[in-house]
Short mmCIF file of N, CA and C in Angstrom, two decimals:
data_model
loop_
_atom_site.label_atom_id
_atom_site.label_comp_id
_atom_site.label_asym_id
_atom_site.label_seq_id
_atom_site.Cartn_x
_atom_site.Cartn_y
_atom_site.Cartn_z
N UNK A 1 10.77 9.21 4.41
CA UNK A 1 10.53 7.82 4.75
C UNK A 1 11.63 7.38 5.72
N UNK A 2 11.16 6.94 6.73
CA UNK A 2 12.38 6.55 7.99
C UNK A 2 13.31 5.31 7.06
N UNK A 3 14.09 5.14 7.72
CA UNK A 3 15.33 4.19 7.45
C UNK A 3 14.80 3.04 7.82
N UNK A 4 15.15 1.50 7.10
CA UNK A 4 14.60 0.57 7.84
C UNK A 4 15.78 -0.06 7.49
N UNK A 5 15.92 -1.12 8.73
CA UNK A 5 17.26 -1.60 8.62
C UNK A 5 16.77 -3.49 8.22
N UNK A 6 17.60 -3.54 7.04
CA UNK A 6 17.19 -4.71 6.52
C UNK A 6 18.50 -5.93 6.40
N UNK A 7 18.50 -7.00 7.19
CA UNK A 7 19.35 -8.39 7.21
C UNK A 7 18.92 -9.39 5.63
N UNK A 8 20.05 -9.39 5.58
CA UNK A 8 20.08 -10.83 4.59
C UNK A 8 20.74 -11.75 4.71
N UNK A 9 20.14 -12.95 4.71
CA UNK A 9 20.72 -13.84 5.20
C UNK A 9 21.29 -14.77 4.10
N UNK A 10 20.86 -14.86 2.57
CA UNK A 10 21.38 -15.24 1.84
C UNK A 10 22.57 -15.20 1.11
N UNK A 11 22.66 -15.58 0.03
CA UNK A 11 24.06 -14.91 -1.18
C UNK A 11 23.60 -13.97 -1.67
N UNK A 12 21.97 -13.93 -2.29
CA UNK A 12 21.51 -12.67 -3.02
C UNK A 12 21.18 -11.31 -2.23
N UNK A 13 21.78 -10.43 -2.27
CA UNK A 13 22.43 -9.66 -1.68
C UNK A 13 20.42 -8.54 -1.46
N UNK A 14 20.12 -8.74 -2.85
CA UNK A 14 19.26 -7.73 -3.13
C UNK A 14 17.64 -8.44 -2.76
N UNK A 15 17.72 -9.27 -2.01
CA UNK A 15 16.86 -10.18 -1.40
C UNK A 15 16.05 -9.49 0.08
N UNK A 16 14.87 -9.70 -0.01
CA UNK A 16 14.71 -9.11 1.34
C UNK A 16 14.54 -9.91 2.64
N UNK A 17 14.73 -10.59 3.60
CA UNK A 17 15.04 -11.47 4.43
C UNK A 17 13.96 -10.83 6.04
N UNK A 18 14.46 -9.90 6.32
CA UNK A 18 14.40 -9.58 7.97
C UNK A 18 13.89 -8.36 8.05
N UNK A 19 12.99 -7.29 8.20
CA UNK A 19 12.39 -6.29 8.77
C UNK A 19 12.56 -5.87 10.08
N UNK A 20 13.92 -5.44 10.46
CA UNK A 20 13.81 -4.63 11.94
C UNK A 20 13.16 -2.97 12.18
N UNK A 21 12.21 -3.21 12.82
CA UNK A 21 11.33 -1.99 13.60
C UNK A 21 11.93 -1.16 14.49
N UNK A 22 12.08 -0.38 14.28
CA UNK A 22 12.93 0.56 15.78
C UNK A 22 11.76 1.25 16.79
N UNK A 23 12.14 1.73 17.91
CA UNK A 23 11.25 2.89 18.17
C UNK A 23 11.11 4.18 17.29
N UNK A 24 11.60 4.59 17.05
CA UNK A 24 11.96 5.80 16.75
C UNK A 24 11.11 5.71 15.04
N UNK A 25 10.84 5.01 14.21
CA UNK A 25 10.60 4.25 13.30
C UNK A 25 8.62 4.49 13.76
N UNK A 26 8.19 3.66 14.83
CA UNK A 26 6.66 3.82 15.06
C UNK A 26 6.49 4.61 15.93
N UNK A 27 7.53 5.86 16.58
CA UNK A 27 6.90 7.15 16.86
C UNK A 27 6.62 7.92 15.44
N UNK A 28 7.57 8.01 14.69
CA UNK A 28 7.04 8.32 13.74
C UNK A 28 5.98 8.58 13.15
N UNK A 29 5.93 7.15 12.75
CA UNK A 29 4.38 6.63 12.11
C UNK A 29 3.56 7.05 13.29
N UNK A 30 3.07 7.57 14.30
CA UNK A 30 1.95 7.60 15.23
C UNK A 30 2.16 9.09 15.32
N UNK A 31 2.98 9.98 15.08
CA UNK A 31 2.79 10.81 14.48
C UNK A 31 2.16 11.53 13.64
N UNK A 32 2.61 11.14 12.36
CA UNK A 32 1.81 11.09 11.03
C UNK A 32 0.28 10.67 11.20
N UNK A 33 -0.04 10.06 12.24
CA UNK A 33 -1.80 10.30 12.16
C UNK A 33 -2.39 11.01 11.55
N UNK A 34 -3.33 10.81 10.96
CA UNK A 34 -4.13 11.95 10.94
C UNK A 34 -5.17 11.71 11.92
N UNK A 35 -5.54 12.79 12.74
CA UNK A 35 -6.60 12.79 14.28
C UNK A 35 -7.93 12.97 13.93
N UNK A 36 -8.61 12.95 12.01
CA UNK A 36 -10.06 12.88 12.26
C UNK A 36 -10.38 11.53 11.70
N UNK A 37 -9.62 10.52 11.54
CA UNK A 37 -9.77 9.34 10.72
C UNK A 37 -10.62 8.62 11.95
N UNK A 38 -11.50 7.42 11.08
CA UNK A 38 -12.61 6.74 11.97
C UNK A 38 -11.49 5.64 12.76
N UNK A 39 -12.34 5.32 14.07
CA UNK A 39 -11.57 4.42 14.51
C UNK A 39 -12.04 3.42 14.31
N UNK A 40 -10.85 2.04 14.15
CA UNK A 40 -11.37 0.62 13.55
C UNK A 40 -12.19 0.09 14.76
N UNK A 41 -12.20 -1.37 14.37
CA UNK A 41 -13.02 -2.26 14.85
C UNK A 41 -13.15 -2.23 16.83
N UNK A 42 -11.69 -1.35 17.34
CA UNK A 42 -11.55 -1.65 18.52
C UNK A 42 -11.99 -0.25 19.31
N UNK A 43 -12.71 0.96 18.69
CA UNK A 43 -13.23 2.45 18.77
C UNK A 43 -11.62 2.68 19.72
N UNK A 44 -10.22 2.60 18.99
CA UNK A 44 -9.33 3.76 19.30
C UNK A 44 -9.02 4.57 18.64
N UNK A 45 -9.33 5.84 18.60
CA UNK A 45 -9.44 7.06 17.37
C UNK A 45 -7.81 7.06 17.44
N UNK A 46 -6.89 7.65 16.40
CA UNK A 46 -5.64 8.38 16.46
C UNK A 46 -5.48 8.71 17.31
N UNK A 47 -5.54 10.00 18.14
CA UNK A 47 -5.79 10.89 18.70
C UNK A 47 -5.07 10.76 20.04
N UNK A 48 -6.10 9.15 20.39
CA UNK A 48 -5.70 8.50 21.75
C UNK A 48 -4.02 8.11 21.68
N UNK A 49 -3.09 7.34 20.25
CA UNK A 49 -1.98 6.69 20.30
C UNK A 49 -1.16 8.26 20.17
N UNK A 50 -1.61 9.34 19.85
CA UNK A 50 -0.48 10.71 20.15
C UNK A 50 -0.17 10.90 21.14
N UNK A 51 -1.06 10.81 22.16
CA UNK A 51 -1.50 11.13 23.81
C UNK A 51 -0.18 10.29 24.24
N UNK A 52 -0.38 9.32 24.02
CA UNK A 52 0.35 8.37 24.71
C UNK A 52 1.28 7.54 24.14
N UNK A 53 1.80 8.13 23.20
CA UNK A 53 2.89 7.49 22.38
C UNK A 53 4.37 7.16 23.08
N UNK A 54 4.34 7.79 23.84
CA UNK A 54 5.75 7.76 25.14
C UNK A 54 5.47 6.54 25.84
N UNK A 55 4.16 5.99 25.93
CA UNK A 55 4.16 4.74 27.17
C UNK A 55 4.35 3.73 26.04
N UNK A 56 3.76 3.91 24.83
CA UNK A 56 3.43 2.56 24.12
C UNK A 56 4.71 2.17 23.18
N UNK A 57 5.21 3.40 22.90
CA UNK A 57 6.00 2.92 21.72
C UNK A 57 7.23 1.74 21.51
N UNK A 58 7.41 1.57 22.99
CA UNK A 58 8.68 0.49 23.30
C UNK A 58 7.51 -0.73 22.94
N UNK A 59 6.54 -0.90 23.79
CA UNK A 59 6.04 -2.41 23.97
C UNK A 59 5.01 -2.93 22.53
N UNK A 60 5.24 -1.40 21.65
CA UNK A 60 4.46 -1.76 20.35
C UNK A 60 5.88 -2.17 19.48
N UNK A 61 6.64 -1.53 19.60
CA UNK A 61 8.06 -2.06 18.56
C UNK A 61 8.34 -3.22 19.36
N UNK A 62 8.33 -3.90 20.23
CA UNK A 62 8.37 -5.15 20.75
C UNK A 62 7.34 -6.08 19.73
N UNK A 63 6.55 -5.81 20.20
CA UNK A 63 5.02 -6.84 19.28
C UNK A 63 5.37 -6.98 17.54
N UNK A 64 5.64 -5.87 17.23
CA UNK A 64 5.69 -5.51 15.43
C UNK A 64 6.49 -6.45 15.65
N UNK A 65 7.88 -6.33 15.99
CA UNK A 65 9.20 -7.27 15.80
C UNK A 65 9.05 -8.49 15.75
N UNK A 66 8.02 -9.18 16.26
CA UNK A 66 7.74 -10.33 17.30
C UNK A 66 6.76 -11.12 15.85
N UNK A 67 6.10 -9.99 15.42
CA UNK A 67 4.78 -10.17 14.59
C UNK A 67 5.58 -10.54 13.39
N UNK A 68 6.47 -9.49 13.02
CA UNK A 68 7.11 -9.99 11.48
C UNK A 68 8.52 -11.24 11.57
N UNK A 69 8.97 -11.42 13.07
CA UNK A 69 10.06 -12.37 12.92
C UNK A 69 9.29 -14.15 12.87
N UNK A 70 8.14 -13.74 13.51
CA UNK A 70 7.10 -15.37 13.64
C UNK A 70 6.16 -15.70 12.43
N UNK A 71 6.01 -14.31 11.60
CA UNK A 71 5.22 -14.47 10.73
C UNK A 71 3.20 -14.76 10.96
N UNK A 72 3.37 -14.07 12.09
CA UNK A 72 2.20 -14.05 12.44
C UNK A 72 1.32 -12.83 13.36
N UNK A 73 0.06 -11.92 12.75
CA UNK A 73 -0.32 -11.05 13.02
C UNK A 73 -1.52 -11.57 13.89
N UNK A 74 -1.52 -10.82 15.03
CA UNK A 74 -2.80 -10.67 15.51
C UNK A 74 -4.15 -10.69 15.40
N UNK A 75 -4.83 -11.48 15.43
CA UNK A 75 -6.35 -11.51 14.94
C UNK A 75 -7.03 -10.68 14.81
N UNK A 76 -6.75 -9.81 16.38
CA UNK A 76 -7.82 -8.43 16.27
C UNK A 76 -7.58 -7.39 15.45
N UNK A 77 -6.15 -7.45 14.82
CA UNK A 77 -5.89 -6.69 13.86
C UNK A 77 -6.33 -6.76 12.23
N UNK A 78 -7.09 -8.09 12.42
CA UNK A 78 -7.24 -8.56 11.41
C UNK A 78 -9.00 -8.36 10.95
N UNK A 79 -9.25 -7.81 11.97
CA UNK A 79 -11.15 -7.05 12.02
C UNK A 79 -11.20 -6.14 11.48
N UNK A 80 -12.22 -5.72 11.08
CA UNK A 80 -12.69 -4.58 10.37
C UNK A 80 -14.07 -3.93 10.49
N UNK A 81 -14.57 -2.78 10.60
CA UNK A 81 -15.55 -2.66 10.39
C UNK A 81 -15.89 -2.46 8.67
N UNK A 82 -17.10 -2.63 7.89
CA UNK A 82 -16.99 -2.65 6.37
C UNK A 82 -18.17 -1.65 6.40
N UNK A 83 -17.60 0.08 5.83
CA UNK A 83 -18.86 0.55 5.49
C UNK A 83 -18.78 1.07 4.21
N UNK A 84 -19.84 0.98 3.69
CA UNK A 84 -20.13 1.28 1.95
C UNK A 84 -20.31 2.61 1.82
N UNK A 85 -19.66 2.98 1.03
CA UNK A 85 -19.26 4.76 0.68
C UNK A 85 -19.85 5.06 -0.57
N UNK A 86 -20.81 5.49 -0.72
CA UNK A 86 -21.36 5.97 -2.33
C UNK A 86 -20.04 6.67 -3.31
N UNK A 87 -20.32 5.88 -4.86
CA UNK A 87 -19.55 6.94 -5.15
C UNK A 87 -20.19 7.52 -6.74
N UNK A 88 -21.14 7.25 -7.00
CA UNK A 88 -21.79 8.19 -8.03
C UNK A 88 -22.79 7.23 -8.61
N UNK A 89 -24.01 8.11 -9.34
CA UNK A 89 -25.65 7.73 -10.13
C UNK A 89 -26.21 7.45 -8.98
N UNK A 90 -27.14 6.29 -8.92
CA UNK A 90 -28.52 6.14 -8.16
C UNK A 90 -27.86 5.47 -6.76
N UNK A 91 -28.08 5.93 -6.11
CA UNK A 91 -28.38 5.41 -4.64
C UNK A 91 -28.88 4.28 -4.51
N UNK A 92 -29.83 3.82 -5.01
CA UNK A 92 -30.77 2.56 -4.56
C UNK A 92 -29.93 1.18 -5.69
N UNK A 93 -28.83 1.52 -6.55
CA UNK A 93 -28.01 1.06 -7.04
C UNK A 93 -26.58 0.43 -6.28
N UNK A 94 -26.62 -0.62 -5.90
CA UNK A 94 -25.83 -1.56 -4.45
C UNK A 94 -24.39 -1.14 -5.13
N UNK A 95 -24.56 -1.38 -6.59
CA UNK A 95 -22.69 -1.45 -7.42
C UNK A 95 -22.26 -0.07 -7.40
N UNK A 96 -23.35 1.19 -7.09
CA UNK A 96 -22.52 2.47 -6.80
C UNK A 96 -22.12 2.57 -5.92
N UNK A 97 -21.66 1.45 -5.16
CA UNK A 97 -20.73 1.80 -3.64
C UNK A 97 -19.68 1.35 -3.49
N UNK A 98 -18.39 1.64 -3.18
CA UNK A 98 -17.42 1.09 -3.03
C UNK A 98 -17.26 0.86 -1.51
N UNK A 99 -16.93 -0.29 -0.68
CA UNK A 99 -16.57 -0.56 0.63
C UNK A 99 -15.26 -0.17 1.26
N UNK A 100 -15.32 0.65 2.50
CA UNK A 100 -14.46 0.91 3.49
C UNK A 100 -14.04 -0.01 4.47
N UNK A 101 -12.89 -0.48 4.49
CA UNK A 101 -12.31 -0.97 6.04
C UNK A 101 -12.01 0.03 7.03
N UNK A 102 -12.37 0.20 8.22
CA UNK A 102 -12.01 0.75 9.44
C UNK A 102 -11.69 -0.03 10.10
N UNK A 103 -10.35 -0.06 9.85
CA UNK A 103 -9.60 -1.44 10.78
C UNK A 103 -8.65 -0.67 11.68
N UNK A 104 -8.18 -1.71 12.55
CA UNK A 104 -7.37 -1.17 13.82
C UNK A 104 -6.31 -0.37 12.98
N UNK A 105 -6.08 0.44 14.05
CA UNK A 105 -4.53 1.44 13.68
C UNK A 105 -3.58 1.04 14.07
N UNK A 106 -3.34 -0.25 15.12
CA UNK A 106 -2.25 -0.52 15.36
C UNK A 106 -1.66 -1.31 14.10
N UNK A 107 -2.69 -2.41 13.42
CA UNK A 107 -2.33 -3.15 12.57
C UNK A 107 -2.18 -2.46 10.97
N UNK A 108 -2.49 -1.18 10.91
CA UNK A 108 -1.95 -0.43 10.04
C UNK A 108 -0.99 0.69 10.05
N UNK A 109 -0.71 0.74 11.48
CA UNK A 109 0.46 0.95 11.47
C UNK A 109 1.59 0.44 10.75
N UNK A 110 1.75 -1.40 11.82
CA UNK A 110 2.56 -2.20 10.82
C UNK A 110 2.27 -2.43 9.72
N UNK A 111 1.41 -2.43 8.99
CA UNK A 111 1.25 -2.37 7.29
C UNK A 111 2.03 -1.13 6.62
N UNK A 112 1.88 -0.62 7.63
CA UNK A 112 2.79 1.03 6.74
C UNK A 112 4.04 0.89 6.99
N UNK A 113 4.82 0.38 8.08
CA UNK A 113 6.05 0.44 8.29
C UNK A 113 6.39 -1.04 7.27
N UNK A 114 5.89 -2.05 7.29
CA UNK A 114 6.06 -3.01 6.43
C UNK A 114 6.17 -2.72 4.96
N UNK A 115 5.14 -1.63 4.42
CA UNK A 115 4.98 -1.50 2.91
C UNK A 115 6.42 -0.43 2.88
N UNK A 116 7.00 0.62 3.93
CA UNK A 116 8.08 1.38 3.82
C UNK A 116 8.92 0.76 3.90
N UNK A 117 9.61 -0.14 4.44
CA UNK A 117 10.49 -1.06 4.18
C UNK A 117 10.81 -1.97 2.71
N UNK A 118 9.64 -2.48 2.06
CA UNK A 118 9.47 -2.72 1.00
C UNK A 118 9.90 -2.20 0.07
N UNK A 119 9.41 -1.00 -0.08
CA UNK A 119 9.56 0.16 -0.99
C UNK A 119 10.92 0.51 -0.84
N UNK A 120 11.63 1.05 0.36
CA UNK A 120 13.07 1.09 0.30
C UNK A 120 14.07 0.19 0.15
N UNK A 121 13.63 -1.27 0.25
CA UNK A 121 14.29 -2.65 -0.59
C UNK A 121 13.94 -2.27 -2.19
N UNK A 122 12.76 -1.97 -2.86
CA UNK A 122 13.06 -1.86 -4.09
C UNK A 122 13.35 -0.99 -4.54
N UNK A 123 13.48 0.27 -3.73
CA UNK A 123 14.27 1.54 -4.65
C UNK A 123 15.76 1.40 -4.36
N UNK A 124 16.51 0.69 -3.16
CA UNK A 124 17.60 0.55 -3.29
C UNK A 124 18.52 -0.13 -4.26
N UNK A 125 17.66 -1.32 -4.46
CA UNK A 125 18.59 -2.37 -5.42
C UNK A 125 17.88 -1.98 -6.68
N UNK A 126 16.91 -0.90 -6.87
CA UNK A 126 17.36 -0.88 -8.31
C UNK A 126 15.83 -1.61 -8.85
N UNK A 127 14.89 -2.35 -8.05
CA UNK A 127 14.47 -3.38 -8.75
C UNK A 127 12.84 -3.01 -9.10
N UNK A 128 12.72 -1.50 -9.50
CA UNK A 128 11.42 -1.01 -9.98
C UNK A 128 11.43 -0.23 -10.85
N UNK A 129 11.30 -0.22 -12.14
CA UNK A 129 11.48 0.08 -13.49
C UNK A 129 11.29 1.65 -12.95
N UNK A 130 11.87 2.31 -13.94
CA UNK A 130 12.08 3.94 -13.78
C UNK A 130 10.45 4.08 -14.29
N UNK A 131 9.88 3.71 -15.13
CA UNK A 131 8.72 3.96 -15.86
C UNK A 131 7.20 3.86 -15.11
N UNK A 132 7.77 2.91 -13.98
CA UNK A 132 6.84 2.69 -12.97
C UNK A 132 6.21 3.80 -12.07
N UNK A 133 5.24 4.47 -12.17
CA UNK A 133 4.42 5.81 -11.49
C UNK A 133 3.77 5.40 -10.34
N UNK A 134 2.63 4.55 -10.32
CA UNK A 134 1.96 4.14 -9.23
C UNK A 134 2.83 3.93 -7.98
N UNK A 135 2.05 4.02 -6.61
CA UNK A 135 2.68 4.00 -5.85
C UNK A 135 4.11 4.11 -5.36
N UNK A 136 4.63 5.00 -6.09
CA UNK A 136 5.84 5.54 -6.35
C UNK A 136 6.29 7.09 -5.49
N UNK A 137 6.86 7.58 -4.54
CA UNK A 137 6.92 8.86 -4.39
C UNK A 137 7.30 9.64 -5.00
N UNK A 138 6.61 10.64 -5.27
CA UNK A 138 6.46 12.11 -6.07
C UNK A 138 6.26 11.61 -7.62
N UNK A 139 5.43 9.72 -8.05
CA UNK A 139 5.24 9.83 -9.43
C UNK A 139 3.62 9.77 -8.82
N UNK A 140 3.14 9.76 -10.13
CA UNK A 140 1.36 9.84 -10.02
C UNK A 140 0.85 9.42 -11.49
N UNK A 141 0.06 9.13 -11.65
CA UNK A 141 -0.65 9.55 -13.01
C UNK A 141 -0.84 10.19 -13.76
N UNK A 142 -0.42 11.52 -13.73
CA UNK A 142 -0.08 13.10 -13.96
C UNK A 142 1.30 13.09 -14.41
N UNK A 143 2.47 12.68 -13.52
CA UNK A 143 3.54 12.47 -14.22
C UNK A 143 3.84 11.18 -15.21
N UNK A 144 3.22 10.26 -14.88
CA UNK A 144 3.20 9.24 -16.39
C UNK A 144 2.27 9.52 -17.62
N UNK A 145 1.12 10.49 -17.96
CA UNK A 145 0.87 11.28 -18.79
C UNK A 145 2.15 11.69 -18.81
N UNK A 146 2.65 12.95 -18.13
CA UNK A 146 3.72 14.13 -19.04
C UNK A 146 4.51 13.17 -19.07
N UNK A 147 5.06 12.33 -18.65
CA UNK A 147 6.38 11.95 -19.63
C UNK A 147 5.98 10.80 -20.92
N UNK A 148 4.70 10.33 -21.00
CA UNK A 148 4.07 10.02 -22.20
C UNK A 148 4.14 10.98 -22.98
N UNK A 149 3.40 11.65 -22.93
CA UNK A 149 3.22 12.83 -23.69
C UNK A 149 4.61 13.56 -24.17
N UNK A 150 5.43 13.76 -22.98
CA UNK A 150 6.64 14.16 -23.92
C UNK A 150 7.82 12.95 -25.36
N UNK A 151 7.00 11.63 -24.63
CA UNK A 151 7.60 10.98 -25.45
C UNK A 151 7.02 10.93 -26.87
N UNK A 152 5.61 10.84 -26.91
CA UNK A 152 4.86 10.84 -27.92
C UNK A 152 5.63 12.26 -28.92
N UNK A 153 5.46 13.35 -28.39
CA UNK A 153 5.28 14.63 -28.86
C UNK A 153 7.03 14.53 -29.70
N UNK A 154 8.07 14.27 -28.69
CA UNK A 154 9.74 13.77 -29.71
C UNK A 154 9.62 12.84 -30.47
N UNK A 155 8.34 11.89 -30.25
CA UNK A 155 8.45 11.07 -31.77
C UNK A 155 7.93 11.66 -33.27
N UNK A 156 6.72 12.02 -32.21
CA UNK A 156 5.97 13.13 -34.21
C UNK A 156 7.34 13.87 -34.54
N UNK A 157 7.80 14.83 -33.47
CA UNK A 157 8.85 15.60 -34.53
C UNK A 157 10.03 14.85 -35.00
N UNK A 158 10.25 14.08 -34.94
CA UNK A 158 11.16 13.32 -35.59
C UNK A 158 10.61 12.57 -36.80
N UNK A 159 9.51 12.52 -36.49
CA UNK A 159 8.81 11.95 -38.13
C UNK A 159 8.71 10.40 -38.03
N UNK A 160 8.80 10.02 -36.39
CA UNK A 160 8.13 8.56 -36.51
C UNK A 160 6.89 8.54 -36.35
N UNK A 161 6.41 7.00 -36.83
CA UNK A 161 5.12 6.66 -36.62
C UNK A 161 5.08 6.53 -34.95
N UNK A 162 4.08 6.69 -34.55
CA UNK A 162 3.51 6.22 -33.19
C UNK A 162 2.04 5.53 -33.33
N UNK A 163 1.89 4.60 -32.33
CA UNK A 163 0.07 3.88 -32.08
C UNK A 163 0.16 4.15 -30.97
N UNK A 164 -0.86 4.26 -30.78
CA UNK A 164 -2.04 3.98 -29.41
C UNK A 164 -2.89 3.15 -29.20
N UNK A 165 -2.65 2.69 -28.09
CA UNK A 165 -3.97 1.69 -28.02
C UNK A 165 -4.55 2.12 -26.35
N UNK A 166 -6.28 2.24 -26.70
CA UNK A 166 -6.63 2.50 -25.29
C UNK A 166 -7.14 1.55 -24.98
N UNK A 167 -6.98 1.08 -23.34
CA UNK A 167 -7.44 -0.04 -23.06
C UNK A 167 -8.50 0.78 -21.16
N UNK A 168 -9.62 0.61 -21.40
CA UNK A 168 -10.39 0.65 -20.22
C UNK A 168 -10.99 -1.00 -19.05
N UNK A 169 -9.91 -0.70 -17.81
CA UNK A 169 -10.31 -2.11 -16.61
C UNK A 169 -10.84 -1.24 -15.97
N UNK A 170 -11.48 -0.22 -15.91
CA UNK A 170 -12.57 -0.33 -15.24
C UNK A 170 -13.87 -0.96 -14.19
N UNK A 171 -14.14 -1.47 -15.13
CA UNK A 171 -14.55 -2.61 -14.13
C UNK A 171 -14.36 -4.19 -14.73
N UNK A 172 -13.57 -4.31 -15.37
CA UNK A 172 -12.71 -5.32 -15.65
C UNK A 172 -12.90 -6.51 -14.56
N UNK A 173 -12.51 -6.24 -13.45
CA UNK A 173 -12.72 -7.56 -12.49
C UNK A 173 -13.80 -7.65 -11.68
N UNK A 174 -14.88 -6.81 -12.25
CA UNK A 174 -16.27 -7.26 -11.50
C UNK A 174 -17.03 -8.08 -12.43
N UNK A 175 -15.74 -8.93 -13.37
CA UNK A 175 -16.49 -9.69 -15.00
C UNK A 175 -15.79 -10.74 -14.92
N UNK A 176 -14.84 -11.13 -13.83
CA UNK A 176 -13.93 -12.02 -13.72
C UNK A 176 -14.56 -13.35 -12.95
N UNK A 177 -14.90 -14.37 -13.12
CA UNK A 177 -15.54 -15.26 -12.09
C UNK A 177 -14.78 -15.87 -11.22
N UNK A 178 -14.72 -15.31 -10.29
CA UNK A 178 -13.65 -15.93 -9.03
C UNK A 178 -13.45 -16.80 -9.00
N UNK A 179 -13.56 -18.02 -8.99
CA UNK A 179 -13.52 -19.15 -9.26
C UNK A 179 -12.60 -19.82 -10.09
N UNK A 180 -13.07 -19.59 -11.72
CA UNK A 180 -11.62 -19.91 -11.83
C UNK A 180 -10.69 -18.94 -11.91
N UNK A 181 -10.52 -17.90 -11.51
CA UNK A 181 -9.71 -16.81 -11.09
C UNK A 181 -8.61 -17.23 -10.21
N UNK A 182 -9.19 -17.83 -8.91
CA UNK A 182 -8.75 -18.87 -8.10
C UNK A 182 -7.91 -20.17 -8.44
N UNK A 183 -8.68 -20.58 -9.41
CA UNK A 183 -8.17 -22.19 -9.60
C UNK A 183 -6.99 -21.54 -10.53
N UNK A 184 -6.52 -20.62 -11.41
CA UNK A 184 -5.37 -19.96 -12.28
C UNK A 184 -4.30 -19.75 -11.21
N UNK A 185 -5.03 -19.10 -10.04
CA UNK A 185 -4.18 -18.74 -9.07
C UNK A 185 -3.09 -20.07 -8.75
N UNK A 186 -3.64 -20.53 -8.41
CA UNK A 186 -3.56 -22.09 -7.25
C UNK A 186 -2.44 -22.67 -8.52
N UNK A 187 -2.68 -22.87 -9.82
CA UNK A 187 -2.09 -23.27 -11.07
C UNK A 187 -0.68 -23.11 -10.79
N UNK A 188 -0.62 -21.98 -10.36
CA UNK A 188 0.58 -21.02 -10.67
C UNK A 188 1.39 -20.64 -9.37
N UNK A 189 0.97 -22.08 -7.91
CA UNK A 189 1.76 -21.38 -6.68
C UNK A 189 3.32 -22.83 -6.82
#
């Protein structure tokens, strides 16, 4: 994960304030493409920003900088194409599909350099529970099983009780009525 260099402007030290972009930072990332991914809303495949990553990369770390110091992203980045991806039983069944964005790559670019920055504000100060797996590098779901499991397994031999409780969200929020989902939201800004 590249280095991101982060300002604070407050007393709280562990605060995140300022996101500076380097070049060197979104050659990177335009790198890391992958060259068979669909192109978003504006038909520029990957492929094209490898080619030419030497002309763009100054006047795109210009824009990012510009984008996160004003607090304001680009519209066209903000398009998408939406296509529905089957993902199991009947076909002629609308809820077996889950929807795709094919959105611009420039504007997920900065989403990626934005969410890496993030992530290295909270693994620095400390402020994401060790227990935490998801979106975590090198944890998964696989490693929060085994270290469940190893915890479970030192409690039987020690001769404590343990519970379980299983809980399936599944589709949990396709039961939620937006609405007042919303109005809880709004409650609580």
């Amino acid at each position: 994960m590249p280095e991101v260099t982060i300002r604070s402007n407050g007393s709280d030290e562990r605060s995140l304030r300022d996101i500076i972009i380097t070049p060197d930072m979104v050659k990177l990332k335009i790198g890391k493409l992958k060259q068979d991914k669909a192109p978003g809303d504006n038909d520029i495949i990957p492929k094209f920003f490898k080619e030419v990553v030497d002309e763009i990369v100054e006047p795109l770390t210009e824009i990012y900088n510009k984008s996160i110091s004003e607090g304001v992203v680009p519209q066209d980045w903000n398009i998408a194409n939406i296509t529905p991806i089957f993902k199991k039983r009947i076909k002629l069944d609308s809820g077996n599909y889950r929807p795709v964005s094919l959105a611009s790559h420039i504007g997920k670019l900065l989403e990626s350099l934005i969410r890496d920055a993030v992530i290295n504000h909270l693994s620095q100060n400390r402020l994401i529970n060790e227990s935490q797996h998801g979106f975590k590098h090198k944890k998964s779901c696989l490693t929060n099983l085994l270290e469940y499991l190893e915890y479970f397994v030192n409690q039987i031999d020690a001769g404590d009780p343990v519970d379980v409780i299983y809980l399936d969200f599944q589709k949990a929020f396709n039961n939620v009525p937006l609405q007042r989902l919303l109005q809880k939201l709004r409650a609580h800004e």
